[in-house]
Structures are given as structure tokens and as C-alpha cells.
Amino acid sequence: MKARGLTFTPVHANDPMLDNATVQALIARYDSPVPRYTSYPTALEFVPLADSELLNSYRRCEPGRPVSVYIHLPFCENLCLYCGCNVLLSRKIEVLDEYIPLLLAEIDAKTDILEFRPKVSQLHFGGGTPNFLRPGDWDKIFARLRERFIFTDDAEISVELDPMYVSDDYLAHLRSLGMHRVSYGVQDVTPKVLEAVNRPQDIGRIKGVVAASRRLGFSSVNIDLIYGLPHQTLASYRANLDFVGDIRPDRIALFSYAHVPWLKHHQKRMDAAALTQPAEKLLIYLAAREHFASLGYEQIGMDHFGLADDTLTRAFHEKTLHRNFMGYTTQKTLDMLAFGTSAIGFVSGVYMQNHLKLSGYRSAIETGKNWFEKGYVMSDEDRLRHEVITMLMANFHVNFRAIENQFGIQFEVHFADEMQKFQEFAADGHGTLTNESFTASETGSFIIRHIASVFDAYRKSGVAKAFSKAI
């Protein structure tokens, strides 16, 4: 296959499953909109949620079971045109004088519902740009969290940062508060691409920030890259791969750009004609995967890479990896308490999303009413399908007997139509089907979203445009 004059050599030359004809066929058949399944049901199914669900779900929390905590820090000074996150643009630092007290009040109000101090085994700060906050803001947040929660000895505390706006002193302050995992949103290092997506970047500065993070004792320093952006080519992406070799992060997240301008209107400001086309986009992914393997990284799920001794890598090989709104994790689906604008929590089988706009968020906290933008109460069938989809998305594998033991069903009977689809995927070379399990093959891993969607009871032909294309 050729892309803009370039020819791709299969990732594994001895693997007939990855020849160019196969790659072309995958694109022709499977490059269609499909969910990424960070939740099931997807957020598209969320509906207005009564405040009573907050009380009911929190009161069903088990005192001895650890929880995850997610805190959304939505502010950005600059709008990156590829962004699919819920952000609030502001260049006025004073906005934090309103937001931080609201955030602390939300933590107080929701933990007051519980009759115990929950144990926290995961804490993640996302955005937005979390390093929009001042050091004193972090002090207030951590003081409140340690007052309201008990952190386990091995709690994972992680944060997403923009490497262009962080100093050594700032990193040292975050480290002193107990953070030990940091992810830097690099996305791309090519000037033409960065200009097209309105993201300032400097390679030298990023290298310095990564080095400082290691000196300060962060145990895991990770980077995010995106493929599919305007002006990215198989040739130009080599700069990103070389950059990875230079800094050797502990983990790499290689995200496929989700072009959904009907949902994220700012994406219309990019030149759609300059977007990487599906054929070349897949070539970039394959070349990146090959390069990462040559550096000693192993694939984790559909878009992460880690070194052999990484906990996520081991969990993937052992088929015990899990997936939630925060990404891949070694911890089986925990209740997730979420705070901040637009944050999505998951407690006792209930999804709850906070208000997207600051005005709605403020009103909910000040009045103690109308807490949520929307949410969803899972049924028993939802829980069953969620488990199967999560197994596939995280481990490329589903064990029928494990599902039967957990849910008291007969897999082949309950999922008779889905088993037929498994047979079709296996016949096409996209997986191995036995009496006990289904395991995606090399090509199956490329279309795992499609394979998982077989178990999505809510897929409707009329909502396809709500999702990005799979390739």
C-alpha cells in the first residue's frame, strides 16, 4: 500500500496477517464510527439524573473497599484545535478564586453522605490544564482530600501536565504533596503540525521537564502522542518516534485523533483536507508500534505501550487489565468519585456527570440541588455487557466461563447472536474462538472497538455520527 508516495513494509515481515492487502481491507471494511468504550453504556445514553441517585449510590458504597478519585481541573489558556476534552478557556488566574472553593465544597458535600472515610487507591487529576493551578491551590486540595479520605500505602497519585507551562519548582511542589506519576501531553513535535492545531511546543523544554521529573523522584514519567492530525505523514512522524527514543518515557499513550467537529465545533477551524487519511494513519500507527517494540516497549491494550516490568504490561499479559474513564488500570473496576466541572463518576452502578458549565456547577453546589448534567443507572444486563466489553477492550480476550461464574448465565445461550459474530471474526482471521474464550488476533487488535461493539445493546444506526471513526 502507498500513502503520499510512501510504501509500508509489514510490521512483522513473517506475519502474513499484516501484509498491505490486509491493511487496506481493514480500512475499507472497518473505518466507520464506533465508541471507544471508556464506559458502557456510553455517555450518549446518559439521561437527566435525579439527585436521589447521588444519595442512593453513595450509601451503597462498601466501607472496606478502596475507591478511585478523579478531579477535573478544566482551565486552559489556549485552545488546542484537536481537543476533545471539556475545558474552560481563561487567561485570568483569578477564576481559581471561585473554582477551588466550589471544588472543596463539592468534596465536602458528597463525602458527607458517606458514614465513613473511604480508602483511596487511585487519585488522578485531569483537565484542562491542571498546571493552570497555583501551588497554594494544590495545597488546599490535598489538605481537604487527606481530611476526607484515607490513602492506601500504595495509592497511585497521578496528574496530567502541559510541559510548556511547568517549572522545576512547580514539579517539586507536586512531588512533595505525594504525586508520583506524571503524564505530559506532547501530542506531536513537528512545527507544521503544532501550528495547524494551535499548540505551542518546544522539544528542548519538554526534554528538560522530563529530566527534572526523574530527578525529583517521579516513579513514572509518561507522554501522550496523537496520530491523525493535520499534516502528519509517515515520514514526518519519524520525528515523534525519534523523540521517544531520546527521552524513553516509562509509558506511551498513542491516541488516534478523534475528528468530531459536529460535537467539538472548534475542530472546524482545522483544515480538514490536511488531516491524515485512513490508510496513512494506520501506517503511522504500525510504524510507531514497530519502533516502540525496537526500543523495548510492549503494547498494552489498543493505544498504550510500556516496558516489560511495567505493572500495566504485566496485567495485559496476565489478562487482568481493566479500563475506565481514567484509562487502563491494574485495579478491577472500583467506584470512582469524581469532582469538578464535567467530571464523570461511577458509584454503585450509577454514572453521574457534573455540569459542564461553571454556572451550572456553581448553582448545584450553592443550592445542593440539581447536582448533575446527566447520568445513567445501570441494569443487570448493562453490568453483564459492560464486563464483556471491558474484557475485550482491555485484554483483547473474553473468557466465557469467567463471565458465567460471575453472572450466572450460559454464555453461548445468552449471547447466541454475538457468538455468531465471534465465529465470523474468527473466520476472517481476526481472532481465535474456542469453547472457552475468544481472543483477538493481530488484525483483531486493530478493530477491537468493532469487536467489542457486538455486545453493545444500544448501538443504533441513527447515532453513528456521535462517535469518531475506528481507524
Tab-separated table of C-alpha atoms in Angstrom:
chain	number	residue	atom	x	y	z
A	1	MET	CA	0.000	0.000	0.000
A	2	LYS	CA	1.218	3.514	-0.744
A	3	ALA	CA	0.466	6.722	1.098
A	4	ARG	CA	1.647	10.053	-0.279
A	5	GLY	CA	4.371	8.261	-2.184
A	6	LEU	CA	5.475	6.088	0.756
A	7	THR	CA	5.362	2.310	0.918
A	8	PHE	CA	4.916	0.462	4.181
A	9	THR	CA	6.731	-2.766	4.991
A	10	PRO	CA	4.658	-5.044	7.248
A	11	VAL	CA	5.418	-4.710	10.950
A	12	HIS	CA	6.301	-8.371	11.185
A	13	ALA	CA	7.600	-9.440	7.797
A	14	ASN	CA	6.911	-13.106	8.515
A	15	ASP	CA	3.320	-12.495	9.576
A	16	PRO	CA	1.022	-12.858	6.557
A	17	MET	CA	-1.814	-11.322	8.592
A	18	LEU	CA	-0.181	-7.895	8.279
A	19	ASP	CA	0.534	-7.589	4.570
A	20	ASN	CA	-0.523	-4.463	2.758
A	21	ALA	CA	-3.604	-6.023	1.213
A	22	THR	CA	-4.844	-6.944	4.691
A	23	VAL	CA	-4.281	-3.406	5.960
A	24	GLN	CA	-6.189	-1.988	3.003
A	25	ALA	CA	-9.056	-4.416	3.567
A	26	LEU	CA	-9.277	-3.471	7.242
A	27	ILE	CA	-9.631	0.195	6.338
A	28	ALA	CA	-12.265	-0.461	3.692
A	29	ARG	CA	-14.382	-2.597	5.993
A	30	TYR	CA	-13.887	-1.164	9.465
A	31	ASP	CA	-13.111	2.554	9.203
A	32	SER	CA	-16.525	3.580	10.486
A	33	PRO	CA	-17.768	5.360	13.622
A	34	VAL	CA	-17.733	3.255	16.769
A	35	PRO	CA	-17.442	4.057	20.514
A	36	ARG	CA	-14.158	3.913	22.416
A	37	TYR	CA	-15.959	2.329	25.383
A	38	THR	CA	-14.408	4.222	28.246
A	39	SER	CA	-17.835	3.484	29.695
A	40	TYR	CA	-20.723	1.189	28.944
A	41	PRO	CA	-23.363	2.281	28.323
A	42	THR	CA	-21.629	5.157	26.566
A	43	ALA	CA	-22.243	8.766	27.550
A	44	LEU	CA	-24.611	9.008	24.590
A	45	GLU	CA	-27.126	7.028	26.650
A	46	PHE	CA	-26.885	9.305	29.683
A	47	VAL	CA	-30.153	10.982	30.676
A	48	PRO	CA	-31.253	13.530	33.299
A	49	LEU	CA	-30.495	12.063	36.708
A	50	ALA	CA	-32.401	12.653	39.935
A	51	ASP	CA	-30.493	13.915	42.970
A	52	SER	CA	-31.766	10.891	44.874
A	53	GLU	CA	-29.385	8.720	42.843
A	54	LEU	CA	-26.464	10.531	44.452
A	55	LEU	CA	-27.686	9.568	47.905
A	56	ASN	CA	-28.640	6.029	46.924
A	57	SER	CA	-25.389	5.221	45.133
A	58	TYR	CA	-23.056	6.728	47.738
A	59	ARG	CA	-24.841	4.990	50.573
A	60	ARG	CA	-24.295	1.646	48.859
A	61	CYS	CA	-20.507	2.126	48.932
A	62	GLU	CA	-18.719	-0.592	50.879
A	63	PRO	CA	-16.584	0.820	53.726
A	64	GLY	CA	-13.671	-1.591	53.289
A	65	ARG	CA	-13.424	-1.336	49.509
A	66	PRO	CA	-10.992	1.234	48.086
A	67	VAL	CA	-12.235	3.827	45.624
A	68	SER	CA	-10.748	5.861	42.807
A	69	VAL	CA	-10.970	9.638	42.854
A	70	TYR	CA	-10.922	11.801	39.750
A	71	ILE	CA	-10.658	15.594	39.924
A	72	HIS	CA	-11.262	17.675	36.819
A	73	LEU	CA	-9.355	20.929	36.513
A	74	PRO	CA	-10.866	22.393	33.351
A	75	PHE	CA	-8.969	25.601	32.707
A	76	CYS	CA	-6.781	26.230	29.670
A	77	GLU	CA	-5.177	29.440	28.470
A	78	ASN	CA	-5.042	28.155	24.897
A	79	LEU	CA	-7.492	26.019	22.908
A	80	CYS	CA	-5.784	23.164	21.071
A	81	LEU	CA	-7.886	22.559	17.980
A	82	TYR	CA	-7.764	18.752	18.224
A	83	CYS	CA	-9.057	18.771	21.814
A	84	GLY	CA	-11.987	16.537	22.703
A	85	CYS	CA	-11.958	17.309	26.433
A	86	ASN	CA	-14.321	19.512	28.399
A	87	VAL	CA	-12.333	22.691	29.003
A	88	LEU	CA	-12.946	26.261	30.129
A	89	LEU	CA	-10.809	28.892	28.446
A	90	SER	CA	-9.390	31.610	30.677
A	91	ARG	CA	-6.256	33.715	30.926
A	92	LYS	CA	-7.363	35.134	34.265
A	93	ILE	CA	-5.846	33.230	37.149
A	94	GLU	CA	-8.437	34.822	39.447
A	95	VAL	CA	-11.016	32.339	38.141
A	96	LEU	CA	-9.411	29.858	40.540
A	97	ASP	CA	-10.505	32.021	43.477
A	98	GLU	CA	-14.036	30.916	42.640
A	99	TYR	CA	-13.376	27.394	41.358
A	100	ILE	CA	-11.217	25.991	44.157
A	101	PRO	CA	-13.725	26.836	46.959
A	102	LEU	CA	-16.508	25.276	44.854
A	103	LEU	CA	-14.417	22.148	44.335
A	104	LEU	CA	-13.691	21.828	48.059
A	105	ALA	CA	-17.364	22.359	48.865
A	106	GLU	CA	-18.304	19.590	46.442
A	107	ILE	CA	-15.830	17.200	48.075
A	108	ASP	CA	-17.319	18.046	51.482
A	109	ALA	CA	-20.930	17.688	50.361
A	110	LYS	CA	-20.502	14.328	48.665
A	111	THR	CA	-18.277	12.724	51.282
A	112	ASP	CA	-20.713	13.898	53.970
A	113	ILE	CA	-23.163	11.385	52.508
A	114	LEU	CA	-20.827	8.568	53.447
A	115	GLU	CA	-20.712	7.390	57.048
A	116	PHE	CA	-17.011	6.552	56.814
A	117	ARG	CA	-13.748	7.903	55.402
A	118	PRO	CA	-13.238	5.953	52.194
A	119	LYS	CA	-9.886	4.462	51.317
A	120	VAL	CA	-8.366	5.786	48.099
A	121	SER	CA	-6.130	3.589	45.950
A	122	GLN	CA	-6.148	5.848	42.864
A	123	LEU	CA	-6.207	9.626	42.550
A	124	HIS	CA	-5.965	11.310	39.179
A	125	PHE	CA	-6.013	14.970	38.173
A	126	GLY	CA	-7.055	15.674	34.601
A	127	GLY	CA	-8.065	18.662	32.562
A	128	GLY	CA	-7.960	21.070	31.006
A	129	THR	CA	-4.515	22.009	32.133
A	130	PRO	CA	-4.001	21.031	35.778
A	131	ASN	CA	-0.841	23.132	35.989
A	132	PHE	CA	-3.036	26.195	35.481
A	133	LEU	CA	-3.380	25.928	39.280
A	134	ARG	CA	-1.108	27.822	41.659
A	135	PRO	CA	0.929	25.895	44.273
A	136	GLY	CA	-1.355	27.168	47.016
A	137	ASP	CA	-4.399	25.767	45.196
A	138	TRP	CA	-2.804	22.328	45.253
A	139	ASP	CA	-2.133	22.677	48.993
A	140	LYS	CA	-5.811	23.380	49.653
A	141	ILE	CA	-6.991	20.448	47.533
A	142	PHE	CA	-4.632	17.928	49.116
A	143	ALA	CA	-5.386	19.148	52.626
A	144	ARG	CA	-9.085	18.555	52.015
A	145	LEU	CA	-8.545	15.190	50.356
A	146	ARG	CA	-6.396	13.918	53.244
A	147	GLU	CA	-9.020	15.151	55.672
A	148	ARG	CA	-11.836	13.382	53.880
A	149	PHE	CA	-10.112	10.227	52.593
A	150	ILE	CA	-7.609	7.640	53.775
A	151	PHE	CA	-4.925	6.976	51.170
A	152	THR	CA	-3.673	3.404	50.926
A	153	ASP	CA	0.075	2.917	51.278
A	154	ASP	CA	0.381	2.069	47.584
A	155	ALA	CA	-2.108	4.636	46.282
A	156	GLU	CA	-1.405	5.791	42.723
A	157	ILE	CA	-1.458	9.589	42.550
A	158	SER	CA	-1.121	10.927	39.022
A	159	VAL	CA	-1.505	14.174	37.128
A	160	GLU	CA	-1.655	15.355	33.523
A	161	LEU	CA	0.553	18.365	32.762
A	162	ASP	CA	1.313	20.647	29.839
A	163	PRO	CA	5.132	20.526	29.599
A	164	MET	CA	5.307	24.089	28.272
A	165	TYR	CA	3.963	25.612	31.462
A	166	VAL	CA	5.718	23.872	34.315
A	167	SER	CA	8.908	24.743	36.192
A	168	ASP	CA	11.252	22.595	38.263
A	169	ASP	CA	9.975	24.296	41.429
A	170	TYR	CA	6.372	23.583	40.440
A	171	LEU	CA	7.174	19.912	39.860
A	172	ALA	CA	8.991	19.741	43.193
A	173	HIS	CA	5.895	21.096	44.908
A	174	LEU	CA	3.641	18.487	43.294
A	175	ARG	CA	6.104	15.763	44.250
A	176	SER	CA	6.141	16.985	47.875
A	177	LEU	CA	2.364	16.527	48.000
A	178	GLY	CA	2.717	12.837	47.130
A	179	MET	CA	2.286	12.767	43.372
A	180	HIS	CA	4.479	10.155	41.748
A	181	ARG	CA	3.054	9.619	38.260
A	182	VAL	CA	3.020	12.357	35.651
A	183	SER	CA	1.802	12.367	32.048
A	184	TYR	CA	2.878	15.061	29.626
A	185	GLY	CA	0.685	15.980	26.678
A	186	VAL	CA	3.277	16.118	23.908
A	187	GLN	CA	0.947	15.108	21.020
A	188	ASP	CA	3.493	15.980	18.281
A	189	VAL	CA	6.874	17.718	17.982
A	190	THR	CA	6.662	18.856	14.348
A	191	PRO	CA	6.325	22.663	13.952
A	192	LYS	CA	3.962	22.472	10.958
A	193	VAL	CA	1.605	20.132	12.771
A	194	LEU	CA	1.716	22.110	16.007
A	195	GLU	CA	0.932	25.330	14.174
A	196	ALA	CA	-2.039	23.683	12.455
A	197	VAL	CA	-3.535	22.574	15.783
A	198	ASN	CA	-2.721	25.787	17.682
A	199	ARG	CA	-0.445	24.189	20.256
A	200	PRO	CA	2.831	25.868	21.241
A	201	GLN	CA	5.590	23.339	21.870
A	202	ASP	CA	9.353	23.197	22.337
A	203	ILE	CA	11.268	19.920	22.227
A	204	GLY	CA	14.162	21.172	24.338
A	205	ARG	CA	11.830	22.339	27.062
A	206	ILE	CA	9.979	19.023	27.122
A	207	LYS	CA	13.234	17.095	27.446
A	208	GLY	CA	14.226	19.321	30.356
A	209	VAL	CA	10.888	18.812	32.106
A	210	VAL	CA	11.104	15.032	31.694
A	211	ALA	CA	14.632	15.018	33.113
A	212	ALA	CA	13.539	17.187	36.053
A	213	SER	CA	10.633	14.849	36.773
A	214	ARG	CA	13.019	11.945	37.078
A	215	ARG	CA	15.465	13.861	39.256
A	216	LEU	CA	12.631	14.760	41.596
A	217	GLY	CA	11.631	11.130	42.050
A	218	PHE	CA	8.501	10.697	39.960
A	219	SER	CA	8.298	6.930	39.584
A	220	SER	CA	6.507	7.004	36.244
A	221	VAL	CA	7.010	9.695	33.597
A	222	ASN	CA	4.709	9.205	30.636
A	223	ILE	CA	3.887	11.007	27.403
A	224	ASP	CA	0.846	11.263	25.155
A	225	LEU	CA	1.127	11.316	21.364
A	226	ILE	CA	-1.626	11.694	18.772
A	227	TYR	CA	-1.689	10.367	15.215
A	228	GLY	CA	-4.094	11.535	12.533
A	229	LEU	CA	-3.531	15.293	12.955
A	230	PRO	CA	-3.243	17.738	10.025
A	231	HIS	CA	-0.021	17.461	8.020
A	232	GLN	CA	1.179	14.327	9.777
A	233	THR	CA	2.744	11.869	7.339
A	234	LEU	CA	4.543	8.598	7.708
A	235	ALA	CA	7.784	10.491	7.037
A	236	SER	CA	7.117	13.431	9.366
A	237	TYR	CA	6.020	11.187	12.238
A	238	ARG	CA	9.566	9.865	12.406
A	239	ALA	CA	10.442	12.955	14.455
A	240	ASN	CA	7.996	11.857	17.163
A	241	LEU	CA	9.431	8.347	17.195
A	242	ASP	CA	12.977	9.657	17.470
A	243	PHE	CA	11.852	11.920	20.308
A	244	VAL	CA	10.504	8.897	22.196
A	245	GLY	CA	13.861	7.199	21.771
A	246	ASP	CA	15.617	10.271	23.157
A	247	ILE	CA	13.573	10.624	26.359
A	248	ARG	CA	12.486	6.972	26.871
A	249	PRO	CA	9.302	7.592	28.869
A	250	ASP	CA	8.012	4.872	31.177
A	251	ARG	CA	4.750	4.669	29.260
A	252	ILE	CA	3.464	5.986	25.952
A	253	ALA	CA	-0.151	6.699	25.111
A	254	LEU	CA	-0.584	6.725	21.326
A	255	PHE	CA	-4.043	8.115	20.705
A	256	SER	CA	-5.899	8.066	17.417
A	257	TYR	CA	-7.177	11.571	16.720
A	258	ALA	CA	-10.971	11.706	17.069
A	259	HIS	CA	-12.344	14.126	14.485
A	260	VAL	CA	-15.854	15.009	15.648
A	261	PRO	CA	-16.434	18.637	14.575
A	262	TRP	CA	-20.204	18.201	14.928
A	263	LEU	CA	-19.571	17.794	18.669
A	264	LYS	CA	-16.402	19.852	19.123
A	265	HIS	CA	-17.010	22.865	16.914
A	266	HIS	CA	-13.501	24.290	17.316
A	267	GLN	CA	-12.205	21.340	15.284
A	268	LYS	CA	-13.796	23.015	12.245
A	269	ARG	CA	-11.006	25.595	12.437
A	270	MET	CA	-8.518	22.963	11.285
A	271	ASP	CA	-8.006	22.290	7.591
A	272	ALA	CA	-9.937	19.047	7.150
A	273	ALA	CA	-8.212	18.417	3.823
A	274	ALA	CA	-4.867	18.301	5.657
A	275	LEU	CA	-5.971	15.557	8.075
A	276	THR	CA	-4.093	12.296	7.752
A	277	GLN	CA	-6.093	9.930	5.588
A	278	PRO	CA	-7.087	6.496	6.971
A	279	ALA	CA	-4.507	4.492	5.012
A	280	GLU	CA	-1.589	6.639	6.092
A	281	LYS	CA	-2.982	6.948	9.594
A	282	LEU	CA	-2.849	3.194	10.042
A	283	LEU	CA	0.642	3.119	8.565
A	284	ILE	CA	1.765	5.654	11.164
A	285	TYR	CA	0.315	3.503	13.934
A	286	LEU	CA	2.044	0.381	12.620
A	287	ALA	CA	5.368	2.176	12.215
A	288	ALA	CA	5.091	3.608	15.740
A	289	ARG	CA	4.305	0.222	17.190
A	290	GLU	CA	7.280	-1.317	15.406
A	291	HIS	CA	9.592	1.439	16.603
A	292	PHE	CA	8.400	1.217	20.183
A	293	ALA	CA	8.984	-2.539	20.110
A	294	SER	CA	12.554	-1.940	18.936
A	295	LEU	CA	13.038	0.279	21.998
A	296	GLY	CA	11.798	-2.420	24.359
A	297	TYR	CA	8.176	-1.323	24.776
A	298	GLU	CA	5.264	-3.731	24.680
A	299	GLN	CA	1.725	-2.930	23.608
A	300	ILE	CA	-0.883	-2.511	26.355
A	301	GLY	CA	-4.451	-2.588	25.145
A	302	MET	CA	-5.250	-0.693	21.988
A	303	ASP	CA	-3.238	2.501	22.467
A	304	HIS	CA	-0.701	2.247	25.309
A	305	PHE	CA	2.876	0.986	25.432
A	306	GLY	CA	5.020	0.145	28.435
A	307	LEU	CA	8.289	-1.525	29.335
A	308	ALA	CA	8.310	-5.198	30.260
A	309	ASP	CA	8.408	-4.580	34.012
A	310	ASP	CA	5.533	-2.083	33.945
A	311	THR	CA	2.540	-3.114	36.050
A	312	LEU	CA	0.178	-2.457	33.124
A	313	THR	CA	2.299	-4.591	30.800
A	314	ARG	CA	2.244	-7.492	33.233
A	315	ALA	CA	-1.511	-7.128	33.743
A	316	PHE	CA	-2.113	-7.169	29.976
A	317	HIS	CA	-0.124	-10.389	29.561
A	318	GLU	CA	-1.974	-11.932	32.502
A	319	LYS	CA	-5.307	-10.764	31.034
A	320	THR	CA	-6.156	-8.874	34.225
A	321	LEU	CA	-6.028	-5.353	32.788
A	322	HIS	CA	-9.033	-3.090	33.350
A	323	ARG	CA	-10.309	0.105	31.768
A	324	ASN	CA	-12.276	3.124	32.953
A	325	PHE	CA	-12.606	6.865	32.307
A	326	MET	CA	-9.037	7.381	33.544
A	327	GLY	CA	-7.662	4.853	31.046
A	328	TYR	CA	-6.078	1.462	31.654
A	329	THR	CA	-5.565	0.298	35.219
A	330	THR	CA	-4.488	-2.813	37.084
A	331	GLN	CA	-7.331	-2.390	39.561
A	332	LYS	CA	-10.649	-4.024	38.855
A	333	THR	CA	-13.468	-1.563	38.358
A	334	LEU	CA	-13.637	0.494	41.527
A	335	ASP	CA	-16.216	3.034	42.493
A	336	MET	CA	-14.965	6.328	41.100
A	337	LEU	CA	-15.810	9.501	42.961
A	338	ALA	CA	-15.480	12.434	40.577
A	339	PHE	CA	-15.264	16.131	41.385
A	340	GLY	CA	-15.149	19.285	39.277
A	341	THR	CA	-16.990	20.545	36.230
A	342	SER	CA	-17.983	17.837	33.706
A	343	ALA	CA	-16.355	15.082	35.818
A	344	ILE	CA	-17.970	11.658	35.409
A	345	GLY	CA	-18.183	9.431	38.452
A	346	PHE	CA	-19.234	5.803	38.709
A	347	VAL	CA	-20.596	4.688	42.062
A	348	SER	CA	-22.566	1.526	42.841
A	349	GLY	CA	-23.586	1.030	39.221
A	350	VAL	CA	-24.577	4.657	38.595
A	351	TYR	CA	-22.814	7.018	36.189
A	352	MET	CA	-23.018	10.657	37.286
A	353	GLN	CA	-21.718	13.587	35.251
A	354	ASN	CA	-21.336	17.010	36.788
A	355	HIS	CA	-22.466	20.133	34.976
A	356	LEU	CA	-20.298	21.116	32.035
A	357	LYS	CA	-20.656	24.865	32.507
A	358	LEU	CA	-19.265	26.671	35.520
A	359	SER	CA	-22.602	28.396	36.100
A	360	GLY	CA	-24.468	25.103	36.435
A	361	TYR	CA	-21.732	23.636	38.608
A	362	ARG	CA	-21.804	26.683	40.884
A	363	SER	CA	-25.585	26.561	41.216
A	364	ALA	CA	-25.585	22.856	42.124
A	365	ILE	CA	-23.037	23.320	44.886
A	366	GLU	CA	-24.524	26.502	46.299
A	367	THR	CA	-28.081	25.136	46.384
A	368	GLY	CA	-27.363	21.451	46.962
A	369	LYS	CA	-29.841	20.667	44.186
A	370	ASN	CA	-29.767	19.578	40.558
A	371	TRP	CA	-26.329	18.042	41.007
A	372	PHE	CA	-25.862	16.516	37.584
A	373	GLU	CA	-25.788	17.371	33.919
A	374	LYS	CA	-26.855	13.786	33.245
A	375	GLY	CA	-26.121	10.187	34.178
A	376	TYR	CA	-27.261	6.602	33.956
A	377	VAL	CA	-28.417	3.846	36.319
A	378	MET	CA	-27.106	0.502	35.071
A	379	SER	CA	-29.333	-2.551	34.813
A	380	ASP	CA	-28.130	-6.099	35.471
A	381	GLU	CA	-27.874	-6.614	31.717
A	382	ASP	CA	-25.778	-3.457	31.412
A	383	ARG	CA	-23.378	-4.762	34.057
A	384	LEU	CA	-23.021	-8.054	32.218
A	385	ARG	CA	-22.336	-6.447	28.861
A	386	HIS	CA	-20.038	-3.887	30.479
A	387	GLU	CA	-17.861	-6.698	31.821
A	388	VAL	CA	-17.592	-8.423	28.446
A	389	ILE	CA	-16.825	-5.180	26.603
A	390	THR	CA	-14.232	-4.198	29.197
A	391	MET	CA	-12.511	-7.593	28.907
A	392	LEU	CA	-12.256	-7.172	25.155
A	393	MET	CA	-11.136	-3.538	25.211
A	394	ALA	CA	-8.532	-4.077	27.930
A	395	ASN	CA	-7.207	-7.562	27.204
A	396	PHE	CA	-8.361	-8.407	23.650
A	397	HIS	CA	-9.835	-11.502	25.242
A	398	VAL	CA	-13.010	-12.694	26.928
A	399	ASN	CA	-13.270	-15.883	28.998
A	400	PHE	CA	-16.786	-17.295	28.692
A	401	ARG	CA	-16.612	-19.384	31.848
A	402	ALA	CA	-15.417	-16.456	33.955
A	403	ILE	CA	-18.439	-14.460	32.782
A	404	GLU	CA	-20.736	-17.386	33.510
A	405	ASN	CA	-19.382	-17.785	37.022
A	406	GLN	CA	-19.701	-14.069	37.738
A	407	PHE	CA	-23.183	-13.533	36.322
A	408	GLY	CA	-24.873	-16.932	36.463
A	409	ILE	CA	-25.614	-17.223	32.750
A	410	GLN	CA	-24.820	-19.661	29.970
A	411	PHE	CA	-22.668	-17.541	27.678
A	412	GLU	CA	-23.430	-19.293	24.388
A	413	VAL	CA	-27.168	-19.137	25.056
A	414	HIS	CA	-27.371	-15.607	26.415
A	415	PHE	CA	-25.156	-14.260	23.639
A	416	ALA	CA	-26.208	-16.511	20.767
A	417	ASP	CA	-26.160	-13.706	18.177
A	418	GLU	CA	-22.870	-12.364	19.472
A	419	MET	CA	-21.287	-15.822	19.278
A	420	GLN	CA	-22.221	-15.899	15.603
A	421	LYS	CA	-20.306	-12.652	15.175
A	422	PHE	CA	-17.335	-14.165	17.003
A	423	GLN	CA	-17.391	-17.021	14.510
A	424	GLU	CA	-17.335	-14.512	11.643
A	425	PHE	CA	-14.424	-12.592	13.147
A	426	ALA	CA	-12.520	-15.850	13.654
A	427	ALA	CA	-13.242	-16.991	10.106
A	428	ASP	CA	-11.863	-13.696	8.807
A	429	GLY	CA	-8.669	-14.187	10.807
A	430	HIS	CA	-9.424	-11.545	13.416
A	431	GLY	CA	-9.489	-13.862	16.411
A	432	THR	CA	-9.349	-17.350	17.846
A	433	LEU	CA	-12.613	-18.850	19.068
A	434	THR	CA	-12.643	-21.891	21.374
A	435	ASN	CA	-15.235	-23.425	23.648
A	436	GLU	CA	-13.789	-21.388	26.484
A	437	SER	CA	-12.912	-17.988	25.078
A	438	PHE	CA	-12.395	-15.540	22.240
A	439	THR	CA	-9.007	-13.877	21.736
A	440	ALA	CA	-8.412	-11.163	19.174
A	441	SER	CA	-5.602	-11.761	16.689
A	442	GLU	CA	-3.062	-9.249	15.418
A	443	THR	CA	-5.563	-7.760	12.988
A	444	GLY	CA	-8.323	-8.145	15.543
A	445	SER	CA	-6.464	-5.811	17.881
A	446	PHE	CA	-6.724	-3.074	15.233
A	447	ILE	CA	-10.525	-3.392	15.144
A	448	ILE	CA	-11.132	-4.215	18.801
A	449	ARG	CA	-13.660	-1.391	19.085
A	450	HIS	CA	-15.732	-3.077	16.371
A	451	ILE	CA	-15.415	-6.468	18.035
A	452	ALA	CA	-16.481	-5.032	21.399
A	453	SER	CA	-19.404	-3.194	19.804
A	454	VAL	CA	-21.022	-6.550	19.047
A	455	PHE	CA	-22.041	-6.605	22.728
A	456	ASP	CA	-23.389	-3.047	22.721
A	457	ALA	CA	-27.155	-3.359	23.059
A	458	TYR	CA	-27.590	0.380	22.421
A	459	ARG	CA	-25.935	0.655	19.016
A	460	LYS	CA	-28.341	2.352	16.653
A	461	SER	CA	-27.805	3.231	13.026
A	462	GLY	CA	-29.006	6.778	13.588
A	463	VAL	CA	-26.324	7.712	16.140
A	464	ALA	CA	-23.188	6.747	14.225
A	465	LYS	CA	-22.039	10.349	13.864
A	466	ALA	CA	-21.785	10.677	17.629
A	467	PHE	CA	-18.525	8.713	17.521
A	468	SER	CA	-15.175	9.033	15.812
A	469	LYS	CA	-14.055	6.574	13.159
A	470	ALA	CA	-12.234	3.494	14.366
A	471	ILE	CA	-9.153	3.999	12.170
